[in-house]
Structures are given as C-alpha cells and as structure tokens.
XYZ file of C-alpha atoms in Angstrom:
122
model
C -9.483 32.422 -27.342
C -6.413 31.082 -25.738
C -6.596 34.216 -23.781
C -10.622 33.320 -23.069
C -9.013 29.797 -21.595
C -5.934 31.637 -19.820
C -7.817 33.821 -17.998
C -10.533 31.241 -17.228
C -8.064 28.896 -15.794
C -6.802 31.705 -13.848
C -9.768 32.523 -12.545
C -10.928 28.794 -11.281
C -7.482 28.380 -10.055
C -7.811 31.265 -7.979
C -11.028 30.667 -6.371
C -10.229 27.170 -5.635
C -6.958 27.807 -3.916
C -8.835 30.521 -1.816
C -11.467 27.120 -0.257
C -7.829 25.037 0.050
C -6.122 28.328 1.839
C -9.400 28.807 4.045
C -9.034 25.258 5.209
C -5.689 25.028 5.785
C -5.511 27.913 7.683
C -8.631 26.969 9.766
C -7.030 23.400 10.290
C -4.033 25.396 11.499
C -6.115 27.613 13.898
C -7.568 24.523 15.591
C -4.576 22.884 16.099
C -3.255 25.746 17.710
C -6.218 26.567 19.589
C -6.120 22.772 21.416
C -9.168 21.562 19.276
C -8.233 20.131 16.682
C -9.143 16.433 15.913
C -7.059 14.129 14.441
C -7.869 10.400 13.434
C -6.993 7.442 15.660
C -3.233 6.134 14.874
C -4.671 2.908 14.377
C -7.516 3.412 12.468
C -7.257 1.729 9.295
C -6.370 3.104 5.562
C -8.272 0.890 3.774
C -8.041 -2.400 2.200
C -5.674 -1.029 -0.038
C -2.814 0.411 2.594
C -3.596 -2.281 4.659
C -3.187 -4.953 1.292
C 0.167 -2.952 0.809
C 0.977 -3.165 4.389
C 0.393 -7.171 4.607
C 2.249 -7.814 1.754
C 5.358 -5.718 2.692
C 5.013 -7.829 6.103
C 5.313 -11.236 3.997
C 7.433 -10.141 1.254
C 10.775 -11.073 3.029
C 9.696 -14.429 3.912
C 8.236 -14.846 0.252
C 12.117 -13.860 -0.802
C 14.009 -16.411 1.060
C 11.275 -19.365 0.610
C 10.778 -18.219 -3.132
C 13.580 -16.570 -4.178
C 13.356 -14.488 -7.765
C 15.090 -15.841 -10.538
C 17.967 -13.131 -10.029
C 18.224 -13.760 -6.212
C 18.482 -17.207 -6.960
C 21.154 -17.810 -9.267
C 23.154 -15.690 -6.799
C 23.252 -18.078 -3.855
C 25.505 -21.377 -4.091
C 23.355 -23.466 -2.481
C 20.312 -23.065 -5.326
C 20.107 -24.716 -8.792
C 20.626 -22.139 -11.393
C 19.116 -24.131 -14.066
C 16.276 -24.080 -12.463
C 13.283 -21.772 -13.245
C 12.315 -20.485 -9.729
C 9.895 -17.725 -11.587
C 6.769 -20.103 -12.419
C 7.000 -21.149 -8.380
C 7.226 -17.988 -6.938
C 4.290 -16.465 -9.030
C 2.185 -19.279 -8.340
C 3.329 -18.311 -4.382
C 2.570 -14.580 -4.511
C -0.986 -15.444 -6.508
C -1.797 -17.786 -3.762
C -0.468 -15.360 -0.859
C -2.293 -12.417 -2.578
C -5.564 -14.201 -2.633
C -5.009 -15.115 0.970
C -4.098 -11.741 2.178
C -7.303 -10.198 0.287
C -9.805 -12.424 1.492
C -8.575 -12.388 5.063
C -9.433 -8.466 4.914
C -12.348 -8.457 3.605
C -13.411 -11.285 6.859
C -12.067 -8.323 8.593
C -8.478 -9.445 9.507
C -5.763 -7.405 11.045
C -2.826 -6.560 8.558
C -0.313 -9.242 10.959
C -3.217 -11.437 10.848
C -3.496 -11.101 6.460
C 0.256 -11.127 6.322
C -0.180 -14.959 8.149
C -2.955 -16.009 6.708
C -0.965 -15.579 3.672
C 2.224 -16.887 4.987
C -0.154 -20.030 5.568
C -1.533 -20.359 2.365
C 1.883 -21.273 0.848
C 3.371 -22.955 3.797
C 6.246 -20.583 4.989
C-alpha cells in the first residue's frame, strides 16, 4: 500500500511540476522577448496587504503615545507603577477599526493610517 501511495505522489508531483515549469519558462521567454506585462507598482495588494501597510505606518507613532509596559518602564519620565497595557490595547483596537473602515471606504494606505491616528488623537 505504501508503494502505491509513493508511486501516485511521484506521478502527481511530476505532472504538476511540468505545468509549473512550463508557466515559468513562458514567463521568462516573454520577459526576454519584451512582451511581458507586469502589474503596476502602485497596484493595491488587497485589503490585507493594505491593512498591514497602514498599521506599520502607524506603529511608531503609536509606540510614542501608547507605550507597552516594558518600554514604559524603561523610560525615566514615565510612571513605572501605571499599567499602560489597557491604554495601548484600547488605542490599538480603535485605530485598527478606523484603518479597516477607511480601507473599506476606498482610502489609500496613507489615508487609512492617518484615519487610525486621528481616531486615537495622535
């Protein structure tokens, strides 16, 4: 039985590798021939990609205004007894919702990041 499974997996792998290899060779030939059409560099990466890009833009600003407990305790000007975790969690929730809503309404990544910043008062 194991031999049959092994043989089937090899046959299926061989067939799919030929298909993938053919596509790759065709794309390479198109590039070399000058007929390759690449997508726009500014094309949207989809909602998830835009969301992650917007949150990365906002992350540094969030870290300054809403430090996590570890970084807040390292700073000399902050109250080491105060739990900053709840403030940060609330701000991340609010900004995340604002970014998602802005992207769903057709905003660009930078506009969505600004909407997230405005929602938490940064």
